[in-house]
Coordinates of C-alpha atoms in Angstrom, one line a residue:
X29 CA 113.5 86.2 111.0
X30 CA 115.0 83.0 109.9
X31 CA 113.4 80.4 107.5
X32 CA 113.1 78.0 110.3
X33 CA 111.8 80.5 112.9
X34 CA 109.4 81.8 110.0
X35 CA 108.1 78.2 109.6
X36 CA 107.7 77.4 113.2
X37 CA 105.6 80.5 113.6
X38 CA 103.4 79.5 110.7
X39 CA 102.7 76.1 112.5
X40 CA 102.3 77.8 116.0
X41 CA 99.5 80.1 114.8
X42 CA 97.6 77.3 112.7
X43 CA 98.4 78.9 109.4
X44 CA 100.0 75.7 107.7
X45 CA 100.2 72.0 108.9
X46 CA 103.2 70.1 109.1
X47 CA 103.0 68.4 105.8
X48 CA 102.8 71.8 104.0
X49 CA 105.9 72.8 106.3
X50 CA 107.9 69.9 104.8
X51 CA 107.0 70.6 101.2
X52 CA 107.6 74.5 101.4
X53 CA 111.0 73.6 103.0
X54 CA 111.9 71.2 100.0
X55 CA 110.4 73.7 97.6
X56 CA 112.6 76.7 98.9
X57 CA 115.6 74.4 98.4
X58 CA 114.8 73.4 94.9
X59 CA 113.6 76.5 93.6
X60 CA 116.0 79.2 95.7
X61 CA 113.0 81.3 96.6
X62 CA 112.1 82.1 100.3
X63 CA 109.4 80.1 102.0
X64 CA 107.4 83.5 102.2
X65 CA 107.9 84.2 98.5
X66 CA 106.5 80.6 97.8
X67 CA 103.6 81.0 100.0
X68 CA 102.5 84.3 98.4
X69 CA 103.0 83.2 94.9
X70 CA 100.8 80.0 95.5
X71 CA 98.5 81.9 97.8
X72 CA 98.6 79.3 100.3
X73 CA 98.1 81.5 103.4
X74 CA 96.4 85.2 103.5
X75 CA 99.4 87.6 103.3
X76 CA 97.5 90.0 106.1
X77 CA 97.6 87.1 108.4
X78 CA 101.4 86.5 107.8
X79 CA 102.2 90.2 108.3
X80 CA 100.4 90.5 111.5
X81 CA 102.1 87.4 112.8
X82 CA 105.6 88.8 111.8
X83 CA 104.6 91.9 113.4
X84 CA 103.7 90.3 116.7
X85 CA 107.2 88.4 116.6
X86 CA 109.3 91.2 115.4
X87 CA 107.5 94.0 117.3
X88 CA 107.4 96.1 114.6
X89 CA 103.7 97.8 113.8
X90 CA 101.9 96.2 110.8
X91 CA 100.0 98.5 108.4
X92 CA 97.8 97.9 105.6
X93 CA 98.7 99.8 102.5
X94 CA 96.3 100.8 99.7
X95 CA 98.2 101.6 96.5
X96 CA 96.2 104.5 95.4
X97 CA 97.2 106.1 98.7
X98 CA 101.0 105.9 98.4
X99 CA 102.5 109.6 98.1
X100 CA 103.9 110.1 94.3
X101 CA 106.8 112.2 95.9
X102 CA 107.6 109.4 98.3
X103 CA 107.6 107.0 95.4
X104 CA 110.3 109.1 93.4
X105 CA 112.7 109.0 96.5
X106 CA 112.9 105.2 96.2
X107 CA 114.1 103.5 93.0
X108 CA 112.1 100.7 91.7
X109 CA 115.3 98.4 91.8
X110 CA 115.7 99.3 95.4
X111 CA 112.0 98.5 96.2
X112 CA 112.2 95.1 94.5
X113 CA 115.6 94.3 95.9
X114 CA 115.1 94.8 99.4
X115 CA 111.2 94.5 99.6
X116 CA 110.4 98.0 100.7
X117 CA 107.8 100.7 99.4
X118 CA 107.5 104.3 100.2
X119 CA 104.1 105.0 102.0
X120 CA 104.1 108.8 102.5
X121 CA 106.2 111.9 102.8
X122 CA 105.7 114.8 104.8
X123 CA 106.5 116.8 107.7
X124 CA 110.2 116.1 107.2
X125 CA 109.4 112.4 107.6
X126 CA 109.5 109.4 105.1
X127 CA 107.4 106.6 106.0
X128 CA 108.0 103.5 104.4
X129 CA 106.7 99.7 104.4
X130 CA 109.4 96.7 104.6
X131 CA 108.5 93.1 104.1
X132 CA 111.6 92.2 106.4
X133 CA 112.3 94.8 108.7
X134 CA 114.7 92.8 110.3
X135 CA 116.8 92.6 107.4
X136 CA 119.9 94.8 107.9
X137 CA 120.8 95.3 104.2
X138 CA 117.2 96.4 103.8
X139 CA 117.4 98.8 106.9
X140 CA 120.8 100.3 105.5
X141 CA 119.3 101.0 102.3
X142 CA 116.4 103.0 103.6
X143 CA 118.7 104.6 106.1
X144 CA 120.7 105.8 103.5
X145 CA 117.8 107.1 101.2
X146 CA 116.6 109.1 104.3
X147 CA 119.9 110.4 105.1
X148 CA 120.5 111.4 101.6
X149 CA 117.2 113.5 101.5
X150 CA 117.7 115.1 105.2
X151 CA 114.5 113.2 106.6
X152 CA 113.3 111.2 109.4
X153 CA 112.5 107.7 108.8
X154 CA 109.3 105.7 110.0
X155 CA 109.1 102.0 109.3
X156 CA 105.9 99.8 109.0
X157 CA 106.0 95.9 108.5
X158 CA 103.7 95.4 105.4
X159 CA 102.1 92.4 103.6
X160 CA 103.4 90.8 100.5
X161 CA 100.3 91.6 98.1
X162 CA 100.5 95.4 99.3
X163 CA 104.1 95.6 98.3
X164 CA 103.3 94.1 95.1
X165 CA 100.4 96.5 94.4
X166 CA 102.7 99.3 95.1
X167 CA 105.5 98.1 92.9
X168 CA 102.8 98.2 89.8
X169 CA 102.8 102.1 90.3
X170 CA 106.6 102.2 89.0
X171 CA 105.6 101.2 85.5
X172 CA 102.7 103.4 84.1
X173 CA 101.3 101.2 80.9
X174 CA 99.7 103.7 78.8
X175 CA 102.9 106.2 78.8
X176 CA 105.2 103.5 77.9
X177 CA 102.9 102.4 74.9
X178 CA 102.6 106.1 73.7
X179 CA 106.2 106.5 73.6
X180 CA 107.0 103.1 72.0
X181 CA 104.0 103.9 69.4
X182 CA 105.4 107.3 68.6
X183 CA 109.1 106.0 68.2
X184 CA 107.5 103.8 65.4
X185 CA 105.0 105.9 63.8
X186 CA 105.5 109.5 64.5
X187 CA 102.2 110.8 65.8
X188 CA 100.4 107.6 65.5
X189 CA 98.1 108.6 62.4
X190 CA 99.7 106.3 59.9
X191 CA 96.9 104.6 57.5
X192 CA 96.6 100.9 56.5
X193 CA 99.1 101.4 53.4
X194 CA 102.1 101.4 55.8
X195 CA 101.4 97.7 56.9
X196 CA 103.8 96.3 54.0
X197 CA 106.3 98.8 55.0
X198 CA 106.3 97.6 58.6
X199 CA 106.2 94.0 57.9
X200 CA 109.4 94.3 55.8
X201 CA 111.1 96.6 58.6
X202 CA 114.3 95.5 60.2
X203 CA 117.0 96.4 62.8
X204 CA 116.1 99.2 65.0
X205 CA 112.4 99.3 63.8
X206 CA 111.7 95.9 65.8
X207 CA 112.6 97.4 69.3
X208 CA 109.4 99.5 69.7
X209 CA 107.1 96.8 68.6
X210 CA 108.7 94.3 71.1
X211 CA 108.4 97.0 73.8
X212 CA 104.7 97.4 72.9
X213 CA 104.0 93.7 73.3
X214 CA 106.1 93.4 76.3
X215 CA 104.4 96.0 78.1
X216 CA 101.1 95.0 77.2
X217 CA 101.8 91.6 78.6
X218 CA 103.2 92.9 82.0
X219 CA 100.2 95.5 82.4
X220 CA 97.9 92.5 81.9
X221 CA 99.6 90.6 84.5
X222 CA 99.8 93.6 86.8
X223 CA 96.3 94.6 86.5
X224 CA 95.1 90.8 87.2
X225 CA 93.6 90.6 83.8
X226 CA 92.3 87.1 82.7
X227 CA 92.8 87.7 79.1
X228 CA 94.1 89.9 76.5
X229 CA 92.4 90.7 73.1
X230 CA 94.3 92.5 70.2
X231 CA 91.8 93.2 67.6
X232 CA 92.4 94.7 64.3
X233 CA 89.7 97.0 63.0
X234 CA 89.2 99.2 60.1
X235 CA 91.3 102.3 61.4
X236 CA 92.8 101.1 64.3
X237 CA 94.1 98.1 66.6
X238 CA 91.9 97.7 69.8
X239 CA 93.7 96.1 72.9
X240 CA 91.4 94.9 75.6
X241 CA 91.7 93.4 79.0
X242 CA 89.3 90.9 80.7
X243 CA 88.9 92.1 84.3
X244 CA 86.4 90.4 86.8
X245 CA 84.7 88.8 83.6
X246 CA 84.2 91.8 81.5
X247 CA 86.4 93.2 78.7
X248 CA 87.4 96.9 78.6
X249 CA 89.6 98.8 76.3
X250 CA 93.3 99.8 77.4
X251 CA 94.8 100.9 74.2
X252 CA 94.0 101.9 70.6
X253 CA 96.9 101.6 68.3
X254 CA 97.8 102.6 64.6
X255 CA 96.2 100.2 62.4
X256 CA 99.7 100.2 60.9
X257 CA 101.0 98.2 63.7
X258 CA 98.5 95.3 63.2
X259 CA 100.6 93.0 61.7
X260 CA 103.9 93.7 63.2
X261 CA 102.4 93.2 66.7
X262 CA 100.6 89.9 65.8
X263 CA 103.8 88.4 64.4
X264 CA 105.8 89.5 67.3
X265 CA 103.3 87.4 69.4
X266 CA 103.2 84.7 66.8
X267 CA 107.4 84.4 67.1
X268 CA 107.5 84.1 70.8
X269 CA 104.6 81.5 70.8
X270 CA 106.3 79.6 68.2
X271 CA 103.5 79.8 65.7
X272 CA 103.9 79.9 62.0
X273 CA 104.3 83.6 61.0
X274 CA 103.5 83.0 57.4
X275 CA 100.4 81.1 58.1
X276 CA 97.5 83.8 58.5
X277 CA 94.5 81.8 56.8
X278 CA 93.8 79.5 59.8
X279 CA 93.7 79.6 63.5
X280 CA 96.8 78.6 65.3
X281 CA 97.4 78.0 69.1
X282 CA 100.3 78.3 71.1
X283 CA 101.8 79.0 74.5
X284 CA 104.8 80.8 76.2
X285 CA 106.0 81.4 79.7
X286 CA 107.7 84.8 80.6
X287 CA 109.0 86.2 83.9
X288 CA 107.0 89.2 85.2
X289 CA 107.5 90.8 88.4
X290 CA 109.7 87.9 89.8
X291 CA 107.4 85.3 88.9
X292 CA 106.7 82.9 86.2
X293 CA 103.5 83.6 84.2
X294 CA 102.2 81.6 81.1
X295 CA 100.2 82.8 78.0
X296 CA 98.2 80.9 76.2
X297 CA 97.7 82.4 72.7
X298 CA 95.1 81.6 70.1
X299 CA 95.0 83.4 66.6
X300 CA 91.8 83.9 64.4
X301 CA 91.6 85.3 60.9
X302 CA 89.3 88.1 60.3
X303 CA 88.9 90.3 57.0
X304 CA 90.9 93.1 58.9
X305 CA 93.8 90.8 59.7
X306 CA 94.6 88.1 62.6
X307 CA 92.9 88.6 65.6
X308 CA 94.8 87.5 68.9
X309 CA 93.1 86.1 72.1
X310 CA 95.5 85.5 74.8
X311 CA 94.7 83.8 78.2
X312 CA 96.9 85.1 81.1
X313 CA 97.6 82.2 83.5
X314 CA 99.2 83.8 86.4
X315 CA 99.5 81.4 89.4
X316 CA 99.5 84.1 91.9
X317 CA 95.6 85.1 91.0
X318 CA 94.5 81.8 89.3
X319 CA 95.5 79.4 91.9
X320 CA 93.8 79.4 95.1
X321 CA 94.7 77.3 98.1
X322 CA 91.8 75.2 99.5
X323 CA 91.5 77.5 102.7
X324 CA 91.0 80.4 100.5
X325 CA 87.8 78.8 98.7
X326 CA 84.9 80.6 99.8
X327 CA 83.3 77.3 101.4
X328 CA 81.0 78.3 104.4
X329 CA 78.9 76.9 106.7
X330 CA 78.4 73.0 106.4
X331 CA 79.8 73.1 102.8
X332 CA 83.6 73.3 103.9
X333 CA 83.0 70.2 106.2
X334 CA 81.1 68.1 103.5
X335 CA 83.9 68.8 100.9
X336 CA 86.8 67.9 103.5
X337 CA 85.0 64.9 104.3
X338 CA 84.3 63.9 100.6
X339 CA 88.2 64.5 99.8
X340 CA 89.3 62.3 102.6
X341 CA 87.5 59.4 101.5
X342 CA 90.0 56.6 100.1
X343 CA 88.3 56.6 96.6
X344 CA 85.1 57.9 94.5
X345 CA 84.3 60.8 92.3
X346 CA 84.1 64.4 93.2
X347 CA 82.4 66.5 90.2
X348 CA 82.6 70.2 90.0
X349 CA 80.0 71.4 87.7
X350 CA 79.0 74.8 86.2
X351 CA 78.8 76.9 83.0
X352 CA 82.0 77.9 81.2
X353 CA 84.0 80.5 83.3
X354 CA 82.4 79.8 86.4
X355 CA 85.9 78.6 88.1
X356 CA 85.3 75.0 88.2
X357 CA 89.2 74.5 87.2
X358 CA 90.3 76.8 90.0
X359 CA 88.4 74.6 92.5
X360 CA 89.7 71.4 91.1
X361 CA 93.4 73.0 91.4
X362 CA 92.5 73.7 95.1
X363 CA 91.6 70.4 95.8
X364 CA 94.7 68.7 94.1
X365 CA 96.9 70.9 96.3
X366 CA 95.1 69.8 99.4
X367 CA 95.5 66.3 98.3
X368 CA 99.3 66.8 96.8
X369 CA 101.5 64.9 99.2
X370 CA 104.6 62.7 99.0
X371 CA 102.7 59.8 99.4
X372 CA 100.3 59.7 96.5
X373 CA 100.8 59.7 92.8
X374 CA 98.6 62.1 91.2
X375 CA 98.0 62.2 87.4
X376 CA 95.9 64.7 85.5
X377 CA 94.4 65.1 82.0
X378 CA 93.4 68.6 80.9
X379 CA 92.7 70.3 77.8
X380 CA 94.6 72.5 78.1
X381 CA 97.0 72.4 81.1
X382 CA 96.3 76.0 82.7
X383 CA 98.6 76.0 85.5
X384 CA 101.7 73.8 86.4
X385 CA 101.4 72.2 89.7
X386 CA 104.6 70.9 91.3
X387 CA 104.1 67.3 92.3
X388 CA 101.4 66.6 89.8
X389 CA 101.9 64.8 86.8
X390 CA 100.2 67.0 84.4
X391 CA 99.2 65.7 80.6
X392 CA 97.4 67.8 77.8
X393 CA 94.9 65.8 75.5
X394 CA 95.3 66.1 71.7
X395 CA 92.3 65.1 70.1
X396 CA 93.4 65.7 66.6
X397 CA 95.8 62.9 67.2
X398 CA 93.6 60.6 68.9
X399 CA 94.9 61.3 72.3
X400 CA 91.4 62.4 74.2
X401 CA 90.2 62.0 77.6
X402 CA 88.8 58.4 77.1
X403 CA 92.1 57.0 75.7
X404 CA 94.0 59.2 78.0
X405 CA 92.2 57.9 81.0
X406 CA 93.0 54.2 79.8
X407 CA 96.8 55.1 79.8
X408 CA 96.6 56.9 83.1
X409 CA 95.4 53.6 84.8
X410 CA 98.8 52.1 83.9
X411 CA 100.5 54.9 85.6
X412 CA 99.9 53.7 89.1
X413 CA 97.7 56.6 90.1
X414 CA 96.1 57.4 93.7
X415 CA 94.3 60.5 92.5
X416 CA 93.2 61.4 88.8
X417 CA 91.8 64.6 87.6
X418 CA 90.2 64.7 84.2
X419 CA 89.5 68.1 83.0
X420 CA 86.0 67.4 81.6
X421 CA 83.5 64.5 81.1
X422 CA 82.3 65.2 77.6
X423 CA 81.3 61.9 76.4
X424 CA 79.6 58.4 77.3
X425 CA 83.0 56.7 77.1
X426 CA 84.8 59.2 79.3
X427 CA 81.9 59.0 81.9
X428 CA 82.2 55.1 81.9
X429 CA 85.9 55.3 82.5
X430 CA 85.9 57.8 85.1
X431 CA 83.4 55.7 87.0
X432 CA 85.3 52.5 86.7
X433 CA 88.4 54.3 87.8
X434 CA 86.3 55.4 91.2
X435 CA 85.2 51.8 91.6
X436 CA 88.7 50.4 91.4
X437 CA 90.0 52.5 94.3
X438 CA 90.9 55.7 92.7
X439 CA 90.0 59.4 93.7
X440 CA 88.7 60.9 90.7
X441 CA 88.4 64.5 90.3
X442 CA 86.3 66.0 87.1
X443 CA 83.9 68.7 85.7
X444 CA 80.6 68.5 84.0
X445 CA 78.4 70.9 82.4
X446 CA 75.1 71.2 84.1
X447 CA 72.9 73.8 85.6
X448 CA 72.9 72.7 89.2
X449 CA 74.1 70.0 91.7
X450 CA 70.7 67.9 91.2
X451 CA 71.3 67.8 87.3
X452 CA 74.7 65.6 87.7
X453 CA 73.0 62.5 88.4
X454 CA 70.6 62.6 85.6
X455 CA 73.2 63.7 83.3
X456 CA 75.3 60.7 84.2
X457 CA 72.6 58.6 83.6
X458 CA 71.9 60.1 80.2
X459 CA 75.6 59.4 79.2
X460 CA 74.9 55.8 79.8
X461 CA 76.4 55.3 83.3
X462 CA 74.5 52.5 85.0
X463 CA 72.5 54.2 87.8
X464 CA 73.3 51.1 90.0
X465 CA 77.1 52.1 90.0
X466 CA 76.5 55.9 91.0
X467 CA 75.9 55.1 95.0
X468 CA 79.2 53.4 95.1
X469 CA 81.2 55.5 92.9
X470 CA 80.0 59.0 93.4
X471 CA 81.2 60.7 96.7
X472 CA 80.6 64.6 96.0
X473 CA 78.8 67.0 93.9
X474 CA 79.5 70.7 93.7
X475 CA 78.0 73.4 91.6
X476 CA 79.3 76.7 91.4
X477 CA 79.2 80.4 90.0
X478 CA 81.3 83.4 89.7
X479 CA 80.0 86.8 91.0
X480 CA 81.5 90.0 91.5
X481 CA 83.1 91.1 94.8
X482 CA 82.1 94.8 96.0
X483 CA 85.0 96.9 96.5
X484 CA 86.0 97.2 100.3
X485 CA 86.5 100.9 99.8
X486 CA 83.4 102.2 98.4
X487 CA 80.8 99.7 99.5
X488 CA 77.9 100.9 101.7
X489 CA 75.1 99.4 103.5
X490 CA 71.6 100.3 103.0
X491 CA 68.0 98.8 103.4
X492 CA 66.9 96.7 100.5
X493 CA 63.6 97.5 98.4
X494 CA 60.6 95.8 99.3
X495 CA 60.9 93.2 96.4
X496 CA 64.4 92.2 97.4
X497 CA 63.7 92.0 100.9
X498 CA 61.1 89.5 99.7
X499 CA 63.4 87.6 97.8
X500 CA 65.8 87.5 100.7
X501 CA 63.2 86.1 102.9
X502 CA 62.0 83.3 100.7
X503 CA 65.6 82.4 100.0
X504 CA 66.4 82.3 103.7
X505 CA 63.4 80.5 104.5
X506 CA 64.6 77.0 103.3
X507 CA 67.8 77.1 105.1
X508 CA 68.8 75.6 108.7
X509 CA 67.5 77.7 111.6
X510 CA 70.8 78.0 113.2
X511 CA 72.1 79.6 109.7
X512 CA 69.1 81.7 109.3
X513 CA 69.2 83.2 112.7
X514 CA 72.8 84.7 111.8
X515 CA 70.5 87.2 109.3
X516 CA 67.7 88.8 111.3
X517 CA 65.5 91.4 110.0
X518 CA 65.6 93.9 109.0
X519 CA 67.8 93.0 106.3
X520 CA 70.6 95.1 105.2
X521 CA 72.3 94.8 101.6
X522 CA 75.3 96.4 100.4
X523 CA 76.3 98.5 97.5
X524 CA 79.3 99.8 96.0
X525 CA 79.0 103.2 94.0
X526 CA 82.7 103.1 92.6
X527 CA 85.8 104.7 93.4
X528 CA 89.5 105.3 92.4
X529 CA 90.5 102.0 94.0
X530 CA 88.0 99.7 91.5
X531 CA 88.4 102.4 88.9
X532 CA 84.6 103.4 89.1
X533 CA 83.0 99.9 88.7
X534 CA 82.2 99.1 92.3
X535 CA 83.7 95.7 91.5
X536 CA 87.1 94.3 93.0
X537 CA 87.6 90.8 91.7
X538 CA 85.1 87.7 91.9
X539 CA 84.3 85.3 94.4
X540 CA 82.3 82.1 94.1
X541 CA 79.2 80.7 95.3
X542 CA 78.5 77.1 95.8
X543 CA 76.0 74.3 96.5
X544 CA 77.4 70.9 97.7
X545 CA 75.6 67.8 97.4
X546 CA 76.9 64.3 99.0
X547 CA 75.9 60.8 98.4
X548 CA 73.9 59.4 101.2
X549 CA 71.8 56.1 101.6
X550 CA 68.7 58.0 101.3
X551 CA 70.0 59.5 97.8
X552 CA 71.1 56.0 96.7
X553 CA 67.4 54.8 97.3
X554 CA 66.4 57.7 95.1
X555 CA 68.7 56.6 92.5
X556 CA 67.4 52.9 92.5
X557 CA 63.8 54.0 92.4
X558 CA 64.3 56.1 89.3
X559 CA 66.2 59.6 89.4
X560 CA 64.6 62.5 88.5
X561 CA 65.5 65.8 89.2
X562 CA 62.4 66.8 91.3
X563 CA 63.1 63.8 93.6
X564 CA 66.8 64.7 93.8
X565 CA 66.2 68.4 94.6
X566 CA 63.5 67.0 97.4
X567 CA 66.5 64.7 98.8
X568 CA 68.7 67.8 98.6
X569 CA 66.3 69.9 100.6
X570 CA 66.1 66.9 103.3
X571 CA 70.0 67.2 103.3
X572 CA 69.9 70.8 104.3
X573 CA 71.9 71.8 101.2
X574 CA 72.5 75.3 100.6
X575 CA 71.3 76.0 97.3
X576 CA 73.8 78.7 95.0
X577 CA 70.9 81.3 95.5
X578 CA 71.0 80.9 99.5
X579 CA 74.8 81.1 99.5
X580 CA 74.7 84.1 97.2
X581 CA 72.2 85.7 99.4
X582 CA 74.3 85.2 102.4
X583 CA 77.3 86.6 100.9
X584 CA 75.4 89.5 99.9
X585 CA 74.1 90.1 103.4
X586 CA 77.7 89.8 104.5
X587 CA 78.9 92.4 102.1
X588 CA 80.7 90.2 99.9
X589 CA 78.6 90.7 96.6
X590 CA 75.5 92.5 95.6
X591 CA 72.0 91.0 95.9
X592 CA 71.1 92.0 92.5
X593 CA 73.5 90.0 90.9
X594 CA 72.8 87.2 92.8
X595 CA 69.1 87.2 91.9
X596 CA 70.1 87.6 88.3
X597 CA 72.7 84.7 88.5
X598 CA 70.8 82.0 90.2
X599 CA 67.2 80.4 90.3
X600 CA 65.0 80.2 93.0
X601 CA 64.7 76.9 94.5

């Protein structure tokens, strides 16, 4: 399937619009990547939908593939280099038949490669078309992290039982001694990316160095290394992060980029001195997992239409609120990607810049030299912007400048720390924004939280306990009847007991729950007469706003998340 035919098929199936098609064509020419690769890296379209579309066009059956089901014997038949080069993975081997999955089954070179492997092993060949994400997941099975780490550790420290007294010797070591350290660090970064970890923690302790990854919001240990390796590993991380190796008394911040599995991943590094040595926390900024397209945001029912209308207005503020780690920045980036066209100038102020978005002029604030959100916002207005993104409204001055920018014909996207959407207006007033300016400058308020997504392979439906059923009924009582009708009694909830796919946790990834609140004449009247949280909540109910708890309860009834987590993470309205 040619690139032009692929784009036409995407458009014909309603998966992309004309503006996105033009941008993809331009980006493919600039980057040299295929359009499908760019779409997959940016998560613009669900890869299963693309696979189904290609299957229909090429008349090749599509098969979803779970990495855990791939036959290890089949994996040994197709070298990793072949799998990466030709977009092919083994699926199963048995009864003299090798079944493979291909990203592009119409690629003649890829066909020749798998036919050669089948002939060489005297096997018949079966071919399915597969999704890009499934191909990537199976590729991870070629590089077992723990075995690589163990081999590297053994080559440095024999049986791995060296004591802390060897630190000085390892610090002074040169030449061949460096290679295993470099490999340990490189394999740690690679495994973090492939396991979709958001953070890496390298923590020196009295008798060992603990390596932990944060997956789905929780930390878990992936390796325990000899304490003798603490300083060499930290030094290696500091070298590639361009930090001072000889400065161990104060925290340092750095950043670097690495190419892992054919994609560029940024790592944000922060060191922290402890009595046992320097601890290192590394944020993994993988655009394929951290960036979402607007269409992939889990906005449902009326929320989706309200947000679309808010973003289409020519000026005004859109504020996203929630606690630290609730996915606010991910939501803002999704909004930016929807608004990002050649016709507009988008400028952002961030602390720090988490993901680099092509077409957006991004700037990182540096308060230590006087370049903070407030001063940066003044400079942005001299850059002829159409759309401004401010990472966070932290102080009165930034709040006032953001409101003024919205009043002077700009779309302003930003975040704020409040518990819910209703708390945003009192918070802005508390930050010395004149109440009469809010109705004309504020378009949309979005509150959100992140909750665990149930593993699709082990989740099961069951009847809730009486207290849970009562809590569900109370939550659904306040929503519109046409939405409540989608969830009839008796209610059914979902639980996941754990399986190999989710490593026994029952959770596989996280999803967001939202509440969306818009400016209306009635809300403007509330602000003019004295905005209290109680009055704003009453107006929100009059608007038919779906609260965080209601959105979460409905998602739990749909099998997306667990009802217990929703009740734990949200408040009853």
